[in-house]
């Protein structure tokens, strides 16, 4: 059974020192969170990593696995392509979740755009922000 999986970032939690940190997590079926609902990490860097993994996953053959890493701690989500429409997400301390690849891609794209709009409003700039901006544009134009 397909599950609803979204990538969430709490825009109110974004903070910039050297890097931009904030709350970022996977939301499963609107009520479960991985690693947890208040996981704070390097949002811009992680979203960039995840876009790269998503692009590779979209084009990969069935059976290939890609990581959706977090920087702080050891949480990792392994995404395995099981068909052109579905992926299997494995979280180390959670059940295996099957979701629609397009829905997860759209959530990643939407969340990245929201983060970039908030960063632009705050007039923050860095090489990492520029990389996320470029990767977000490329994911939006990526063949599906």
Coordinates of C-alpha atoms in Angstrom, one line a residue:
X1 CA 0.0 0.0 0.0
X2 CA 1.3 3.4 -1.0
X3 CA 2.0 5.8 1.9
X4 CA 2.0 9.5 1.9
X5 CA 5.6 10.8 2.5
X6 CA 6.6 14.4 2.5
X7 CA 9.7 16.4 3.3
X8 CA 9.1 19.1 5.9
X9 CA 11.1 22.1 7.0
X10 CA 10.0 24.5 9.7
X11 CA 10.8 27.9 8.1
X12 CA 10.4 29.7 11.5
X13 CA 13.3 27.6 12.8
X14 CA 15.8 28.6 10.1
X15 CA 18.9 30.3 11.5
X16 CA 22.1 31.4 9.8
X17 CA 25.5 31.4 11.4
X18 CA 28.2 29.8 9.2
X19 CA 25.5 27.4 7.7
X20 CA 21.8 27.5 7.7
X21 CA 20.3 25.2 10.3
X22 CA 16.7 24.4 11.0
X23 CA 14.1 21.7 11.6
X24 CA 13.9 19.1 8.8
X25 CA 12.3 15.7 8.7
X26 CA 10.3 13.2 6.7
X27 CA 6.5 13.2 7.5
X28 CA 4.9 9.8 6.9
X29 CA 1.1 9.5 6.7
X30 CA 0.6 13.0 8.2
X31 CA 1.4 11.8 11.8
X32 CA 4.8 10.0 11.9
X33 CA 8.1 11.7 11.7
X34 CA 11.6 10.6 10.8
X35 CA 14.0 11.1 12.5
X36 CA 11.6 13.2 14.6
X37 CA 9.4 16.2 14.4
X38 CA 12.0 18.5 15.9
X39 CA 15.2 17.3 14.2
X40 CA 17.5 20.2 13.6
X41 CA 20.2 20.0 11.0
X42 CA 21.9 21.8 8.1
X43 CA 18.8 22.4 5.9
X44 CA 20.4 23.9 2.8
X45 CA 23.2 21.3 2.5
X46 CA 20.8 18.4 3.2
X47 CA 18.2 19.5 0.6
X48 CA 21.0 19.8 -1.9
X49 CA 22.1 16.2 -1.1
X50 CA 18.6 14.9 -1.3
X51 CA 17.9 16.6 -4.7
X52 CA 21.1 14.9 -6.1
X53 CA 19.8 11.5 -4.7
X54 CA 16.3 12.1 -6.1
X55 CA 17.6 12.9 -9.6
X56 CA 19.7 9.8 -9.6
X57 CA 16.8 7.7 -8.3
X58 CA 14.5 9.0 -11.0
X59 CA 16.8 7.9 -13.8
X60 CA 18.1 4.7 -12.1
X61 CA 17.2 1.2 -12.9
X62 CA 14.8 -0.8 -10.7
X63 CA 16.6 -2.1 -7.6
X64 CA 19.1 0.7 -7.2
X65 CA 19.3 2.3 -3.7
X66 CA 20.2 5.9 -2.8
X67 CA 20.8 7.6 0.5
X68 CA 18.9 10.5 1.9
X69 CA 21.4 11.4 4.6
X70 CA 21.2 13.7 7.5
X71 CA 24.4 15.5 8.6
X72 CA 23.9 15.4 12.4
X73 CA 23.8 12.0 14.0
X74 CA 23.3 8.7 12.2
X75 CA 19.8 8.9 10.7
X76 CA 19.7 7.8 7.0
X77 CA 16.8 7.0 4.8
X78 CA 17.6 4.5 2.1
X79 CA 15.4 4.9 -1.0
X80 CA 15.2 1.8 -3.3
X81 CA 13.5 2.1 -6.7
X82 CA 11.0 -0.8 -7.0
X83 CA 9.3 0.5 -10.2
X84 CA 9.1 3.6 -12.3
X85 CA 6.4 4.9 -10.0
X86 CA 7.3 3.5 -6.6
X87 CA 10.2 3.6 -4.2
X88 CA 10.8 1.8 -0.9
X89 CA 12.0 3.9 1.9
X90 CA 14.0 2.3 4.7
X91 CA 14.6 4.2 7.9
X92 CA 17.0 2.5 10.4
X93 CA 14.5 2.4 13.3
X94 CA 11.2 2.4 11.3
X95 CA 9.2 0.2 9.1
X96 CA 9.7 0.0 5.4
X97 CA 7.5 2.5 3.6
X98 CA 6.5 2.4 0.0
X99 CA 5.6 5.7 -1.6
X100 CA 5.1 7.3 -5.0
X101 CA 8.4 8.7 -6.4
X102 CA 6.7 11.6 -8.1
X103 CA 4.9 12.6 -4.9
X104 CA 8.2 12.6 -2.9
X105 CA 9.9 14.5 -5.7
X106 CA 7.2 17.1 -5.7
X107 CA 7.4 17.4 -1.9
X108 CA 11.2 17.9 -2.1
X109 CA 10.8 20.5 -4.9
X110 CA 8.1 22.4 -3.0
X111 CA 10.0 22.4 0.2
X112 CA 13.2 23.5 -1.4
X113 CA 11.4 26.4 -3.1
X114 CA 9.8 27.5 0.2
X115 CA 13.2 27.4 1.9
X116 CA 14.8 29.4 -1.0
X117 CA 12.0 32.1 -0.9
X118 CA 12.4 32.5 2.9
X119 CA 16.2 32.8 2.5
X120 CA 15.8 35.3 -0.3
X121 CA 13.4 37.3 1.9
X122 CA 16.0 37.3 4.7
X123 CA 18.7 38.3 2.1
X124 CA 21.0 35.5 3.1
X125 CA 23.7 34.4 0.5
X126 CA 26.3 31.7 0.4
X127 CA 27.8 29.2 -2.0
X128 CA 25.5 26.5 -0.5
X129 CA 22.4 28.6 -1.1
X130 CA 23.5 29.1 -4.8
X131 CA 24.0 25.4 -5.2
X132 CA 20.5 24.6 -3.7
X133 CA 19.0 27.2 -6.0
X134 CA 20.7 25.7 -9.1
X135 CA 19.8 22.1 -8.0
X136 CA 16.1 23.1 -7.4
X137 CA 15.8 24.6 -10.9
X138 CA 17.4 21.5 -12.4
X139 CA 15.0 19.1 -10.4
X140 CA 12.1 21.2 -11.6
X141 CA 13.2 20.7 -15.2
X142 CA 14.3 17.2 -14.8
X143 CA 12.6 14.6 -17.0
X144 CA 10.1 12.4 -15.2

